[in-house]
mmCIF file of C-alpha atoms in Angstrom:
data_model
loop_
_atom_site.group_PDB
_atom_site.id
_atom_site.type_symbol
_atom_site.label_atom_id
_atom_site.label_comp_id
_atom_site.label_asym_id
_atom_site.label_seq_id
_atom_site.Cartn_x
_atom_site.Cartn_y
_atom_site.Cartn_z
ATOM 1 C CA UNK A 1 28.804 -10.560 24.262
ATOM 2 C CA UNK A 2 25.920 -10.363 21.811
ATOM 3 C CA UNK A 3 22.800 -8.247 21.910
ATOM 4 C CA UNK A 4 19.795 -9.580 20.005
ATOM 5 C CA UNK A 5 16.696 -7.580 19.223
ATOM 6 C CA UNK A 6 13.866 -9.916 18.225
ATOM 7 C CA UNK A 7 10.925 -8.067 16.700
ATOM 8 C CA UNK A 8 7.653 -9.874 17.236
ATOM 9 C CA UNK A 9 3.961 -9.825 16.693
ATOM 10 C CA UNK A 10 3.132 -10.698 20.334
ATOM 11 C CA UNK A 11 0.090 -12.752 19.270
ATOM 12 C CA UNK A 12 1.670 -14.827 16.499
ATOM 13 C CA UNK A 13 2.573 -18.505 16.820
ATOM 14 C CA UNK A 14 5.571 -18.207 14.489
ATOM 15 C CA UNK A 15 6.929 -15.325 16.580
ATOM 16 C CA UNK A 16 6.430 -17.484 19.653
ATOM 17 C CA UNK A 17 8.639 -20.115 17.967
ATOM 18 C CA UNK A 18 11.218 -17.445 17.114
ATOM 19 C CA UNK A 19 11.437 -16.453 20.770
ATOM 20 C CA UNK A 20 12.152 -20.056 21.743
ATOM 21 C CA UNK A 21 14.776 -20.312 18.982
ATOM 22 C CA UNK A 22 16.641 -17.226 20.197
ATOM 23 C CA UNK A 23 16.570 -18.385 23.824
ATOM 24 C CA UNK A 24 17.866 -21.842 22.816
ATOM 25 C CA UNK A 25 20.664 -20.177 20.860
ATOM 26 C CA UNK A 26 21.725 -18.175 23.919
ATOM 27 C CA UNK A 27 22.036 -21.405 25.912
ATOM 28 C CA UNK A 28 23.928 -23.341 23.242
ATOM 29 C CA UNK A 29 26.615 -20.780 22.392
ATOM 30 C CA UNK A 30 29.423 -20.093 24.838
ATOM 31 C CA UNK A 31 28.941 -16.322 24.846
ATOM 32 C CA UNK A 32 26.910 -13.896 26.886
ATOM 33 C CA UNK A 33 23.649 -12.691 25.397
ATOM 34 C CA UNK A 34 21.396 -9.757 26.064
ATOM 35 C CA UNK A 35 18.047 -10.514 24.436
ATOM 36 C CA UNK A 36 15.186 -8.100 23.935
ATOM 37 C CA UNK A 37 11.783 -8.993 22.540
ATOM 38 C CA UNK A 38 10.433 -5.876 20.845
ATOM 39 C CA UNK A 39 6.693 -5.935 20.073
ATOM 40 C CA UNK A 40 5.705 -4.411 16.750
ATOM 41 C CA UNK A 41 2.520 -2.562 17.588
ATOM 42 C CA UNK A 42 0.638 -1.007 14.702
ATOM 43 C CA UNK A 43 -2.626 -1.579 12.844
ATOM 44 C CA UNK A 44 -0.927 -3.397 9.968
ATOM 45 C CA UNK A 45 0.573 -6.008 12.280
ATOM 46 C CA UNK A 46 -2.624 -6.295 14.307
ATOM 47 C CA UNK A 47 -4.719 -6.985 11.222
ATOM 48 C CA UNK A 48 -2.254 -9.042 9.141
ATOM 49 C CA UNK A 49 -0.915 -12.560 9.603
ATOM 50 C CA UNK A 50 2.578 -11.708 8.323
ATOM 51 C CA UNK A 51 4.059 -15.046 9.344
ATOM 52 C CA UNK A 52 1.237 -17.165 7.880
ATOM 53 C CA UNK A 53 0.762 -18.822 11.264
ATOM 54 C CA UNK A 54 -2.955 -19.456 10.665
ATOM 55 C CA UNK A 55 -3.768 -17.451 13.765
ATOM 56 C CA UNK A 56 -7.424 -18.087 14.571
ATOM 57 C CA UNK A 57 -7.590 -15.026 16.829
ATOM 58 C CA UNK A 58 -7.268 -12.721 13.839
ATOM 59 C CA UNK A 59 -10.059 -14.558 12.081
ATOM 60 C CA UNK A 60 -12.662 -14.589 14.844
ATOM 61 C CA UNK A 61 -12.183 -11.237 16.578
ATOM 62 C CA UNK A 62 -13.399 -7.918 15.238
ATOM 63 C CA UNK A 63 -10.898 -5.176 14.459
ATOM 64 C CA UNK A 64 -11.817 -3.347 17.658
ATOM 65 C CA UNK A 65 -11.486 -6.525 19.754
ATOM 66 C CA UNK A 66 -8.111 -7.271 18.209
ATOM 67 C CA UNK A 67 -6.870 -3.749 18.872
ATOM 68 C CA UNK A 68 -7.933 -3.935 22.526
ATOM 69 C CA UNK A 69 -6.329 -7.356 22.951
ATOM 70 C CA UNK A 70 -2.996 -6.213 21.517
ATOM 71 C CA UNK A 71 -3.147 -3.032 23.572
ATOM 72 C CA UNK A 72 -3.611 -4.961 26.810
ATOM 73 C CA UNK A 73 -1.064 -7.706 26.119
ATOM 74 C CA UNK A 74 1.667 -5.303 24.985
ATOM 75 C CA UNK A 75 1.225 -2.997 27.980
ATOM 76 C CA UNK A 76 1.120 -5.963 30.370
ATOM 77 C CA UNK A 77 4.386 -7.181 28.855
ATOM 78 C CA UNK A 78 6.032 -3.781 29.308
ATOM 79 C CA UNK A 79 4.831 -3.648 32.929
ATOM 80 C CA UNK A 80 6.376 -7.077 33.550
ATOM 81 C CA UNK A 81 9.622 -5.900 31.953
ATOM 82 C CA UNK A 82 9.844 -3.098 34.523
ATOM 83 C CA UNK A 83 10.489 -5.879 37.054
ATOM 84 C CA UNK A 84 13.351 -7.414 35.105
ATOM 85 C CA UNK A 85 14.027 -8.434 31.516
ATOM 86 C CA UNK A 86 13.936 -12.142 32.345
ATOM 87 C CA UNK A 87 10.620 -11.749 34.154
ATOM 88 C CA UNK A 88 9.185 -9.809 31.229
ATOM 89 C CA UNK A 89 10.148 -12.413 28.623
ATOM 90 C CA UNK A 90 8.853 -15.279 30.785
ATOM 91 C CA UNK A 91 5.585 -13.446 31.385
ATOM 92 C CA UNK A 92 5.061 -12.767 27.672
ATOM 93 C CA UNK A 93 5.820 -16.337 26.611
ATOM 94 C CA UNK A 94 3.467 -17.710 29.260
ATOM 95 C CA UNK A 95 0.681 -15.396 28.096
ATOM 96 C CA UNK A 96 1.317 -16.435 24.494
ATOM 97 C CA UNK A 97 1.079 -20.083 25.475
ATOM 98 C CA UNK A 98 -2.216 -19.538 27.249
ATOM 99 C CA UNK A 99 -3.818 -17.384 24.551
ATOM 100 C CA UNK A 100 -2.374 -18.924 21.376
ATOM 101 C CA UNK A 101 -1.784 -22.560 22.312
ATOM 102 C CA UNK A 102 -4.374 -23.245 24.993
ATOM 103 C CA UNK A 103 -7.032 -20.940 23.570
ATOM 104 C CA UNK A 104 -7.686 -19.179 26.880
ATOM 105 C CA UNK A 105 -9.487 -15.861 26.551
ATOM 106 C CA UNK A 106 -7.548 -12.831 27.763
ATOM 107 C CA UNK A 107 -8.893 -11.211 30.926
ATOM 108 C CA UNK A 108 -7.417 -9.014 33.618
ATOM 109 C CA UNK A 109 -7.582 -12.014 35.962
ATOM 110 C CA UNK A 110 -5.558 -14.129 33.509
ATOM 111 C CA UNK A 111 -2.920 -11.421 33.352
ATOM 112 C CA UNK A 112 -2.736 -11.090 37.136
ATOM 113 C CA UNK A 113 -2.600 -14.854 37.649
ATOM 114 C CA UNK A 114 0.287 -15.059 35.186
ATOM 115 C CA UNK A 115 2.063 -12.204 36.939
ATOM 116 C CA UNK A 116 1.693 -14.002 40.287
ATOM 117 C CA UNK A 117 3.024 -17.225 38.766
ATOM 118 C CA UNK A 118 6.204 -15.383 37.783
ATOM 119 C CA UNK A 119 6.556 -13.789 41.224
ATOM 120 C CA UNK A 120 5.953 -10.235 40.085
ATOM 121 C CA UNK A 121 5.096 -7.521 42.579
ATOM 122 C CA UNK A 122 1.346 -7.403 41.898
ATOM 123 C CA UNK A 123 0.523 -3.886 43.211
ATOM 124 C CA UNK A 124 3.433 -2.521 41.165
ATOM 125 C CA UNK A 125 2.378 -4.544 38.120
ATOM 126 C CA UNK A 126 -1.216 -3.300 38.370
ATOM 127 C CA UNK A 127 -0.030 0.289 38.630
ATOM 128 C CA UNK A 128 2.409 0.003 35.739
ATOM 129 C CA UNK A 129 0.338 -1.943 33.233
ATOM 130 C CA UNK A 130 -1.787 1.020 32.175
ATOM 131 C CA UNK A 131 0.651 3.788 33.071
ATOM 132 C CA UNK A 132 1.957 6.525 30.805
ATOM 133 C CA UNK A 133 5.436 5.114 31.374
ATOM 134 C CA UNK A 134 4.399 1.781 29.829
ATOM 135 C CA UNK A 135 2.765 3.576 26.900
ATOM 136 C CA UNK A 136 5.876 5.682 26.363
ATOM 137 C CA UNK A 137 8.132 2.615 26.259
ATOM 138 C CA UNK A 138 5.870 1.066 23.611
ATOM 139 C CA UNK A 139 6.268 4.249 21.548
ATOM 140 C CA UNK A 140 10.045 4.057 21.983
ATOM 141 C CA UNK A 141 9.944 0.473 20.738
ATOM 142 C CA UNK A 142 8.227 1.600 17.542
ATOM 143 C CA UNK A 143 11.025 4.108 16.954
ATOM 144 C CA UNK A 144 13.508 1.221 17.167
ATOM 145 C CA UNK A 145 11.403 -0.719 14.647
ATOM 146 C CA UNK A 146 11.535 2.237 12.278
ATOM 147 C CA UNK A 147 15.229 3.034 12.798
ATOM 148 C CA UNK A 148 16.284 -0.568 12.176
ATOM 149 C CA UNK A 149 14.016 -0.715 9.110
ATOM 150 C CA UNK A 150 12.106 -3.770 10.289
ATOM 151 C CA UNK A 151 9.579 -4.790 7.654
ATOM 152 C CA UNK A 152 7.836 -7.697 9.350
ATOM 153 C CA UNK A 153 7.606 -9.660 12.612
ATOM 154 C CA UNK A 154 9.944 -12.557 13.408
ATOM 155 C CA UNK A 155 12.937 -10.467 12.339
ATOM 156 C CA UNK A 156 16.091 -10.223 14.415
ATOM 157 C CA UNK A 157 19.052 -7.877 14.630
ATOM 158 C CA UNK A 158 22.267 -9.154 16.212
ATOM 159 C CA UNK A 159 25.030 -6.906 17.526
ATOM 160 C CA UNK A 160 28.470 -7.893 18.704
ATOM 161 C CA UNK A 161 28.781 -5.600 21.730
ATOM 162 C CA UNK A 162 32.515 -5.232 21.107
ATOM 163 C CA UNK A 163 31.697 -3.731 17.708
ATOM 164 C CA UNK A 164 28.385 -1.949 18.247
ATOM 165 C CA UNK A 165 28.446 0.292 15.165
ATOM 166 C CA UNK A 166 26.789 -2.268 12.918
ATOM 167 C CA UNK A 167 24.631 -5.337 13.323
ATOM 168 C CA UNK A 168 23.227 -8.174 11.277
ATOM 169 C CA UNK A 169 19.545 -8.211 10.324
ATOM 170 C CA UNK A 170 17.684 -11.338 9.305
ATOM 171 C CA UNK A 171 14.016 -11.609 8.437
ATOM 172 C CA UNK A 172 14.181 -15.396 8.763
ATOM 173 C CA UNK A 173 14.843 -16.486 12.344
ATOM 174 C CA UNK A 174 16.183 -20.004 11.922
ATOM 175 C CA UNK A 175 18.478 -21.673 14.425
ATOM 176 C CA UNK A 176 21.246 -22.686 11.999
ATOM 177 C CA UNK A 177 21.502 -19.238 10.444
ATOM 178 C CA UNK A 178 21.665 -17.444 13.778
ATOM 179 C CA UNK A 179 24.124 -20.003 15.137
ATOM 180 C CA UNK A 180 26.520 -19.480 12.238
ATOM 181 C CA UNK A 181 26.199 -15.703 12.454
ATOM 182 C CA UNK A 182 26.979 -15.680 16.188
ATOM 183 C CA UNK A 183 29.907 -18.070 15.761
ATOM 184 C CA UNK A 184 31.291 -15.507 13.331
ATOM 185 C CA UNK A 185 32.442 -13.277 16.172
ATOM 186 C CA UNK A 186 33.203 -10.114 14.164
ATOM 187 C CA UNK A 187 29.814 -9.765 12.487
ATOM 188 C CA UNK A 188 31.347 -7.381 9.984
ATOM 189 C CA UNK A 189 30.171 -7.030 6.409
ATOM 190 C CA UNK A 190 33.233 -8.738 4.910
ATOM 191 C CA UNK A 191 33.331 -11.570 7.413
ATOM 192 C CA UNK A 192 29.602 -12.127 6.943
ATOM 193 C CA UNK A 193 30.038 -12.415 3.170
ATOM 194 C CA UNK A 194 32.852 -14.926 3.719
ATOM 195 C CA UNK A 195 30.643 -16.958 6.050
ATOM 196 C CA UNK A 196 27.838 -17.037 3.491
ATOM 197 C CA UNK A 197 30.185 -18.136 0.698
ATOM 198 C CA UNK A 198 31.734 -20.932 2.746
ATOM 199 C CA UNK A 199 28.470 -22.299 4.053
ATOM 200 C CA UNK A 200 26.741 -24.893 1.904
ATOM 201 C CA UNK A 201 23.669 -25.051 4.096
ATOM 202 C CA UNK A 202 20.569 -23.876 2.299
ATOM 203 C CA UNK A 203 19.010 -22.646 5.544
ATOM 204 C CA UNK A 204 21.926 -20.294 6.071
ATOM 205 C CA UNK A 205 22.115 -19.123 2.474
ATOM 206 C CA UNK A 206 18.466 -18.175 2.488
ATOM 207 C CA UNK A 207 18.487 -16.459 5.848
ATOM 208 C CA UNK A 208 18.344 -12.992 4.315
ATOM 209 C CA UNK A 209 21.237 -11.599 6.371
ATOM 210 C CA UNK A 210 22.469 -8.119 5.728
ATOM 211 C CA UNK A 211 24.254 -5.378 7.659
ATOM 212 C CA UNK A 212 22.381 -2.621 9.467
ATOM 213 C CA UNK A 213 24.046 0.481 10.819
#
């Protein structure tokens, strides 16, 4: 069983692609996966297009508008997660599609409509989305970001749950690199080096893998 932490800018098109890549990987590999999308929530991420995704939102909204948008989307996502990890990920990706791809403006009604679409308990969702519990879980996420030394969005850390003391970090979420890493069941430092030496694929060589403890 693998556990993948995908660290995302929740309003970034490249991060949206990374989420789809990780979910496709979990379907294609004959192993169990526990996948967590961890939003990176700080002023630097809010104001910077780290992934060069040409995000129009960051160009047209003021700093205050951007901050409020991130605040609302991240807390809505955490509230959805309280009703199941699968529900939370589906909710977030649907909101990303509407805001980033369809250009729909965020409103409370949009959030509630999306929650209904994914069969969330609406009274519970409304209570949770601005609760201290949701805010506390966002703060806990930022501790994970710091502890795993994540430098930018669209980074992933993969753990083999049978050997949880170390994981593999990549700052380049590409399907081929993740696939090869997960097929290397041990995910140890030596076995990872062997995998990188044997592979002739440029996409794997340049994936930026290294061990995190």
